Coordinates of C-alpha atoms and ligand atoms in Angstrom, one line a residue:
X1 CA 100.8 120.0 81.6
X2 CA 102.7 119.3 84.8
X3 CA 104.1 122.1 86.9
X4 CA 107.5 121.2 88.2
X5 CA 108.7 122.2 91.6
X6 CA 112.0 122.1 93.3
X7 CA 112.9 122.5 96.8
X8 CA 115.2 125.2 98.1
X9 CA 115.7 125.3 101.9
X10 CA 112.5 123.3 102.3
X11 CA 110.3 125.8 100.5
X12 CA 108.6 124.6 97.3
X13 CA 108.8 127.2 94.6
X14 CA 107.2 126.8 91.2
X15 CA 109.5 126.6 88.2
X16 CA 108.3 127.3 84.7
X17 CA 108.2 124.2 82.4
X18 CA 111.1 124.2 79.9
X19 CA 110.4 126.2 76.7
X20 CA 108.8 124.0 74.1
X21 CA 110.6 124.4 70.8
X22 CA 108.6 123.8 67.6
X23 CA 110.6 120.7 66.8
X24 CA 110.0 119.0 70.2
X25 CA 106.6 117.6 69.3
X26 CA 108.0 116.2 66.0
X27 CA 110.8 114.6 67.9
X28 CA 108.3 112.8 70.0
X29 CA 106.4 111.8 66.8
X30 CA 103.4 114.0 67.7
X31 CA 101.3 116.2 65.4
X32 CA 102.7 119.8 65.3
X33 CA 102.0 123.2 64.0
X34 CA 104.6 125.7 62.8
X35 CA 103.4 129.3 62.5
X36 CA 105.3 132.1 60.9
X37 CA 106.0 134.6 63.7
X38 CA 104.1 137.4 61.9
X39 CA 101.7 137.8 64.8
X40 CA 104.6 139.2 66.8
X41 CA 104.1 143.0 67.0
X42 CA 106.4 144.7 64.5
X43 CA 109.0 147.0 66.0
X44 CA 107.6 149.7 63.7
X45 CA 104.2 150.4 62.2
X46 CA 103.0 152.5 59.3
X47 CA 101.6 155.0 61.9
X48 CA 105.2 155.5 63.0
X49 CA 106.2 156.1 59.4
X50 CA 103.5 158.8 59.2
X51 CA 104.8 160.3 62.5
X52 CA 108.3 160.4 61.0
X53 CA 107.0 162.2 57.9
X54 CA 105.2 164.7 60.2
X55 CA 108.5 165.3 62.1
X56 CA 110.4 166.1 58.9
X57 CA 107.7 168.6 58.1
X58 CA 107.8 170.2 61.5
X59 CA 111.6 170.7 61.1
X60 CA 111.4 172.2 57.6
X61 CA 111.3 175.8 58.8
X62 CA 114.4 175.2 60.9
X63 CA 116.3 173.3 58.2
X64 CA 115.4 176.0 55.6
X65 CA 117.0 178.6 57.8
X66 CA 120.3 176.6 57.7
X67 CA 121.0 177.8 54.1
X68 CA 118.6 180.7 53.3
X69 CA 120.8 181.9 50.4
X70 CA 120.3 178.6 48.5
X71 CA 116.6 178.9 48.3
X72 CA 116.2 175.4 49.7
X73 CA 112.7 174.7 51.0
X74 CA 114.0 172.6 53.9
X75 CA 112.5 169.4 52.5
X76 CA 114.7 166.3 52.4
X77 CA 113.6 165.0 49.0
X78 CA 115.3 163.6 45.9
X79 CA 114.3 163.6 42.3
X80 CA 113.1 160.6 40.3
X81 CA 114.9 160.5 37.0
X82 CA 114.4 158.6 33.7
X83 CA 117.5 156.6 32.8
X84 CA 118.0 155.0 29.4
X85 CA 121.1 152.7 29.6
X86 CA 122.8 151.4 26.6
X87 CA 122.8 148.0 28.1
X88 CA 121.1 145.7 29.3
X89 CA 118.5 145.3 26.5
X90 CA 116.0 148.1 27.0
X91 CA 113.7 147.6 29.9
X92 CA 110.2 148.7 29.7
X93 CA 111.0 151.5 32.1
X94 CA 114.1 152.3 34.2
X95 CA 114.1 155.1 36.7
X96 CA 116.6 156.3 39.2
X97 CA 115.6 157.4 42.7
X98 CA 118.4 159.9 43.1
X99 CA 119.2 159.9 46.8
X100 CA 122.9 160.5 45.9
X101 CA 121.6 164.1 45.4
X102 CA 119.7 164.5 48.7
X103 CA 120.0 168.0 50.2
X104 CA 122.3 168.5 53.2
X105 CA 124.3 165.3 53.2
X106 CA 124.4 163.9 49.6
X107 CA 123.5 160.4 50.7
X108 CA 120.5 158.3 51.8
X109 CA 121.7 158.9 55.4
X110 CA 119.9 162.3 55.1
X111 CA 116.7 160.2 55.7
X112 CA 117.6 157.7 58.4
X113 CA 120.4 159.4 60.3
X114 CA 119.0 162.8 60.1
X115 CA 115.6 161.6 61.2
X116 CA 117.0 160.1 64.4
X117 CA 119.0 163.3 65.0
X118 CA 115.8 165.3 64.7
X119 CA 114.0 162.9 67.1
X120 CA 116.8 163.6 69.6
X121 CA 116.8 167.3 69.0
X122 CA 113.1 167.3 69.6
X123 CA 113.4 165.3 72.8
X124 CA 116.0 167.7 74.2
X125 CA 114.0 170.8 73.0
X126 CA 110.9 169.5 74.8
X127 CA 112.7 168.6 78.0
X128 CA 114.4 172.0 78.1
X129 CA 111.2 173.9 77.4
X130 CA 112.5 175.2 74.0
X131 CA 109.2 174.3 72.3
X132 CA 106.9 175.5 75.0
X133 CA 104.0 177.9 74.4
X134 CA 104.4 180.0 71.2
X135 CA 107.9 178.7 70.5
X136 CA 108.5 177.6 66.9
X137 CA 110.9 175.1 65.3
X138 CA 112.7 177.9 63.6
X139 CA 113.8 179.0 67.1
X140 CA 115.7 175.8 67.5
X141 CA 118.6 177.1 65.4
X142 CA 118.7 180.4 67.3
X143 CA 121.7 181.0 69.5
X144 CA 119.8 180.5 72.8
X145 CA 118.7 177.1 71.7
X146 CA 122.2 176.3 70.4
X147 CA 123.7 177.1 73.8
X148 CA 121.3 174.7 75.3
X149 CA 122.0 171.9 72.7
X150 CA 125.7 172.4 73.2
X151 CA 125.4 170.6 76.6
X152 CA 124.3 167.5 74.8
X153 CA 126.1 165.0 72.7
X154 CA 125.3 162.4 70.0
X155 CA 127.6 159.5 69.4
X156 CA 127.5 157.2 66.3
X157 CA 129.6 154.6 64.5
X158 CA 130.0 154.8 60.8
X159 CA 131.9 153.7 57.7
X160 CA 131.5 157.3 56.6
X161 CA 128.2 158.6 55.4
X162 CA 126.2 158.1 58.6
X163 CA 128.9 159.9 60.6
X164 CA 128.9 162.8 58.2
X165 CA 125.1 163.2 58.2
X166 CA 124.9 163.0 62.0
X167 CA 128.0 165.2 62.5
X168 CA 126.8 167.8 60.0
X169 CA 123.3 168.2 61.3
X170 CA 124.3 167.9 64.9
X171 CA 126.7 170.8 64.5
X172 CA 124.1 172.9 62.8
X173 CA 122.0 172.6 65.9
X174 CA 125.0 173.1 68.1
X175 CA 125.0 169.6 69.5
X176 CA 128.3 167.9 70.2
X177 CA 129.0 165.0 68.0
X178 CA 131.4 162.1 68.3
X179 CA 131.8 159.8 65.3
X180 CA 133.5 156.4 65.6
X181 CA 134.9 155.3 62.2
X182 CA 135.6 151.7 61.1
X183 CA 138.8 150.9 59.2
X184 CA 136.8 151.1 55.9
X185 CA 136.2 154.8 56.3
X186 CA 137.9 157.0 53.7
X187 CA 140.5 159.5 54.9
X188 CA 138.8 162.4 53.3
X189 CA 135.5 161.5 55.0
X190 CA 137.2 161.7 58.4
X191 CA 138.9 165.0 57.5
X192 CA 135.6 166.5 56.3
X193 CA 134.1 165.6 59.7
X194 CA 137.0 167.1 61.7
X195 CA 136.6 170.3 59.7
X196 CA 133.0 170.5 61.0
X197 CA 134.2 170.4 64.6
X198 CA 133.2 166.8 65.1
X199 CA 135.3 164.5 67.3
X200 CA 136.4 161.6 65.1
X201 CA 137.6 158.4 66.8
X202 CA 139.3 155.9 64.5
X203 CA 139.2 152.2 65.0
X204 CA 141.2 149.5 63.2
X205 CA 138.3 147.1 63.1
X206 CA 135.2 146.3 61.1
X207 CA 131.9 148.1 61.2
X208 CA 130.1 145.8 63.6
X209 CA 132.9 145.9 66.1
X210 CA 133.1 149.7 65.8
X211 CA 129.4 149.9 66.7
X212 CA 130.1 147.8 69.8
X213 CA 133.0 150.0 70.9
X214 CA 131.1 153.2 70.3
X215 CA 128.1 151.9 72.2
X216 CA 130.3 151.1 75.1
X217 CA 132.1 154.4 75.0
X218 CA 128.8 156.2 75.2
X219 CA 127.1 154.0 77.8
X220 CA 128.0 155.8 81.0
X221 CA 128.1 159.4 79.8
X222 CA 125.5 161.9 80.8
X223 CA 123.5 163.8 78.2
X224 CA 124.8 161.5 75.5
X225 CA 122.7 159.7 73.0
X226 CA 124.0 156.8 71.0
X227 CA 122.6 156.4 67.4
X228 CA 122.7 152.7 66.9
X229 CA 122.8 151.7 63.3
X230 CA 122.2 148.0 64.2
X231 CA 119.1 148.3 66.4
X232 CA 117.5 151.7 65.9
X233 CA 113.8 152.0 64.9
X234 CA 114.1 155.7 64.4
X235 CA 116.7 155.3 61.7
X236 CA 114.5 152.7 59.9
X237 CA 111.5 155.1 60.1
X238 CA 113.4 157.9 58.5
X239 CA 114.3 155.7 55.6
X240 CA 110.7 154.4 55.4
X241 CA 109.4 157.9 54.6
X242 CA 111.0 157.6 51.2
X243 CA 108.4 155.1 50.1
X244 CA 105.6 157.7 50.1
X245 CA 107.8 160.2 48.3
X246 CA 108.4 157.6 45.5
X247 CA 104.7 156.7 45.4
X248 CA 103.8 160.4 44.8
X249 CA 106.5 160.8 42.2
X250 CA 105.2 157.7 40.3
X251 CA 101.6 159.1 40.6
X252 CA 102.8 162.5 39.2
X253 CA 104.1 160.7 36.2
X254 CA 100.9 158.8 35.7
X255 CA 102.6 155.5 36.4
X256 CA 100.2 153.1 38.0
X257 CA 101.6 150.1 39.8
X258 CA 99.7 146.9 40.0
X259 CA 100.3 143.2 39.7
X260 CA 100.5 143.4 35.9
X261 CA 102.8 146.4 36.0
X262 CA 104.8 145.8 39.1
X263 CA 107.5 147.9 40.7
X264 CA 111.0 146.5 41.1
X265 CA 113.4 148.4 43.4
X266 CA 117.1 147.8 43.6
X267 CA 118.4 148.9 47.0
X268 CA 122.1 148.9 48.1
X269 CA 122.4 147.2 51.5
X270 CA 124.9 147.7 54.3
X271 CA 123.4 146.8 57.7
X272 CA 120.1 146.8 56.0
X273 CA 118.4 149.8 57.6
X274 CA 118.0 151.9 54.5
X275 CA 116.8 149.2 52.2
X276 CA 114.8 147.7 55.1
X277 CA 112.9 150.8 56.0
X278 CA 112.1 151.5 52.4
X279 CA 111.0 147.9 51.8
X280 CA 108.8 147.9 54.9
X281 CA 106.8 150.9 53.7
X282 CA 106.7 149.9 50.0
X283 CA 105.4 146.4 50.8
X284 CA 102.6 148.0 52.9
X285 CA 101.7 150.3 50.0
X286 CA 102.0 147.9 47.1
X287 CA 101.9 144.4 48.5
X288 CA 102.8 141.8 46.0
X289 CA 102.9 144.4 43.2
X290 CA 106.4 145.3 44.4
X291 CA 109.6 143.4 44.4
X292 CA 112.4 144.5 46.7
X293 CA 115.9 143.5 45.7
X294 CA 118.7 144.1 48.2
X295 CA 122.2 144.5 46.7
X296 CA 125.6 144.0 48.4
X297 CA 129.2 143.6 47.4
X298 CA 130.3 140.0 47.2
X299 CA 132.9 140.5 49.9
X300 CA 130.4 141.9 52.4
X301 CA 127.3 139.9 51.5
X302 CA 125.9 139.8 55.0
X303 CA 122.2 140.0 54.2
X304 CA 122.8 137.4 51.5
X305 CA 124.4 135.1 54.2
X306 CA 121.5 135.7 56.7
X307 CA 118.7 135.3 54.2
X308 CA 120.0 132.2 52.6
X309 CA 120.4 130.6 56.1
X310 CA 116.8 131.1 57.3
X311 CA 116.7 134.9 57.5
X312 CA 116.4 135.0 61.3
X313 CA 119.9 135.4 62.7
X314 CA 122.8 137.5 61.3
X315 CA 125.7 135.5 59.9
X316 CA 129.1 137.0 59.9
X317 CA 130.6 136.9 56.4
X318 CA 133.8 135.5 57.8
X319 CA 131.8 132.2 58.3
X320 CA 131.7 132.0 54.5
X321 CA 135.4 132.8 54.2
X322 CA 134.7 136.3 53.1
X323 CA 136.8 139.2 54.3
X324 CA 134.3 142.1 54.3
X325 CA 136.6 143.5 51.6
X326 CA 135.1 146.0 49.2
X327 CA 135.8 149.5 47.8
X328 CA 132.1 150.3 48.5
X329 CA 132.7 151.7 52.0
X330 CA 129.0 152.5 52.5
X331 CA 128.3 148.7 52.2
X332 CA 131.3 147.3 54.1
X333 CA 129.2 145.6 56.8
X334 CA 130.1 142.0 57.7
X335 CA 126.9 141.2 59.7
X336 CA 123.3 142.3 59.0
X337 CA 121.1 144.2 61.5
X338 CA 119.1 141.8 63.7
X339 CA 116.3 144.5 63.9
X340 CA 116.0 144.6 60.1
X341 CA 115.9 140.8 59.9
X342 CA 113.1 140.8 62.4
X343 CA 111.0 143.6 60.9
X344 CA 111.5 143.0 57.2
X345 CA 113.3 139.6 56.9
X346 CA 110.3 138.0 55.2
X347 CA 109.5 140.9 52.9
X348 CA 112.9 140.8 51.1
X349 CA 112.4 139.2 47.6
X350 CA 116.0 138.8 46.6
X351 CA 119.5 139.6 47.5
X352 CA 122.1 140.1 44.8
X353 CA 125.8 140.1 45.5
X354 CA 127.8 142.1 42.9
X355 CA 131.5 142.5 42.3
X356 CA 133.5 145.6 42.9
X357 CA 134.3 145.6 39.2
X358 CA 130.7 145.8 38.3
X359 CA 130.1 148.7 40.6
X360 CA 133.2 150.4 39.2
X361 CA 131.9 150.0 35.7
X362 CA 128.6 151.4 36.6
X363 CA 130.1 154.5 38.3
X364 CA 131.5 155.3 34.9
X365 CA 128.4 154.4 33.0
X366 CA 126.0 156.3 35.3
X367 CA 128.2 159.3 34.7
X368 CA 128.6 159.0 31.0
X369 CA 125.1 157.8 30.2
X370 CA 123.1 159.8 32.8
X371 CA 125.4 162.5 34.3
X372 CA 125.0 160.8 37.8
X373 CA 127.8 161.4 40.3
X374 CA 127.9 158.2 42.3
X375 CA 130.1 156.7 45.0
X376 CA 130.7 152.9 44.8
X377 CA 127.8 151.9 47.1
X378 CA 125.4 154.0 45.0
X379 CA 126.2 152.1 41.8
X380 CA 125.4 148.7 43.3
X381 CA 121.7 148.8 42.2
X382 CA 122.7 149.2 38.5
X383 CA 125.3 146.4 38.9
X384 CA 122.5 144.1 40.1
X385 CA 120.2 144.6 37.1
X386 CA 121.8 142.0 34.7
X387 CA 122.3 139.1 37.2
X388 CA 118.9 139.7 38.8
X389 CA 117.0 139.8 35.5
X390 CA 118.9 136.8 34.3
X391 CA 117.6 134.9 37.4
X392 CA 114.1 136.4 37.1
X393 CA 113.8 134.7 33.6
X394 CA 113.4 131.4 35.3
X395 CA 110.8 132.6 37.8
X396 CA 107.5 130.7 38.0
X397 CA 104.6 132.3 36.1
X398 CA 102.7 132.8 39.5
X399 CA 105.5 134.9 40.8
X400 CA 105.6 138.7 40.4
X401 CA 109.2 138.2 39.3
X402 CA 107.9 136.7 36.0
X403 CA 106.4 140.2 35.1
X404 CA 109.9 141.7 34.9
X405 CA 109.4 142.8 31.3
X406 CA 106.4 144.9 32.1
X407 CA 107.8 146.2 35.4
X408 CA 108.8 149.7 36.3
X409 CA 112.4 149.3 37.6
X410 CA 113.8 151.8 40.1
X411 CA 117.5 151.8 40.9
X412 CA 118.1 153.6 44.2
X413 CA 121.4 155.6 44.0
X414 CA 122.3 156.2 47.6
X415 CA 125.3 158.6 47.7
X416 CA 128.0 160.5 45.9
X417 CA 127.0 164.0 45.0
X418 CA 129.3 165.5 47.6
X419 CA 132.3 163.4 46.6
X420 CA 135.3 165.8 46.2
X421 CA 136.4 166.1 42.6
X422 CA 139.7 164.3 42.9
X423 CA 137.9 161.3 44.6
X424 CA 135.3 161.2 41.9
X425 CA 137.9 161.4 39.1
X426 CA 139.9 158.5 40.6
X427 CA 136.7 156.5 40.6
X428 CA 136.0 157.4 37.0
X429 CA 139.5 156.3 36.1
X430 CA 138.5 152.9 37.5
X431 CA 141.2 152.4 40.0
X432 CA 139.3 151.5 43.1
X433 CA 140.6 153.7 46.0
Ligands
PLP1 C1 124.6 153.6 54.4 C2 124.6 153.4 53.0 C3 123.9 152.4 52.3 C4 123.1 151.3 53.0 O1 122.4 151.6 54.2 P1 122.3 150.5 55.4 O2 121.3 151.1 56.3 O3 123.7 150.4 56.0 O4 121.9 149.2 54.7 C5 123.9 152.4 50.9 N1 124.5 153.3 50.2 C6 125.2 154.3 50.8 C7 125.9 155.3 50.0 C8 125.2 154.4 52.2 O5 125.9 155.4 52.8

């Protein structure tokens, strides 16, 4: 290899050779090797997931104190529920992972968003000496600690649920919160936040642009932490803890997952953090015995766009002529998270794009057939069943997909239990709001 030099003011300084792309050798007609970049260290590891679980446990006594009268144990957990739909033709086993009913926030953001908030509360508490010596986590919601937290701020961009989760839990600790809402955010979601004492900044732009604006707004402020839905490992880790929870629940029911009886999970996808974190951990636990299906609205099929064009770089859906238009506000994301593509891109088995009509139908069916109170995004997993299983019929016999008839299917319902009655009734009537 030659080292090139160039001369500046007579001094020779070494210059690195130009970066060799994998195609350069081929272009010269030489033998070449392409290696999947798996050897790159992942941005997160299973040890980090275990840390996140431990953090949730440490905070249980503090969270429990937030609503002592409810008898809540402070654990952010959701039930696993049997579901027997009228259609499609009976599957061997269909279960619902009911994150729409998660404590505190009524959506899957109680895992990711709340985890990052707890990380930040812990950092502040440590730096302020609130956890020194004999101090306990319970003390973190006492008034002395709240006074201290009130000098700090968290900022986040959201289409609704992330902002609510961050805003709610930040206020419980006394932290200031500023939530930037994209144009997809529902009015009632903004009002609910304002009622909590959260500063709501409205933007007339899409989610990715709102993230950019919020990031900039926060950049030069002291004692301010930006929760970045597009690049945060702490969010991803919070979601990832759900995989162990599901594994325990399957164990408790005596359901054994293996290659002959695989696990199929249907995960609604916005930027990809929630489904990505869960997929990361499930694939480590079950390997090929699990199939992870991401589900998006047709109008905002950003993960679909990215995966079907190589899975490395985000593709804005506008490039496909799509308008990011969907009534599923939780999934109205025009461009997938680069972090998720990097960490889990090659673990995603399928992406299904579903219509708003199909989600709307499933909001009604989930209610009438299972008593589940879902928001549009949360019904996406159900809507994916038929088109996905139709496609799986043609899978090669070597593929885990071909075992769909024996599989345990888990539809992840990601939000909705805290929808106000009139909002839910409107959804049931089927006129997308
Ligand atoms: C945020 C959200 C999702 C998707 O999570 P991402 O991390 O954006 O992929 C799915 N459903 C609901 C209800 C949500 O609020």
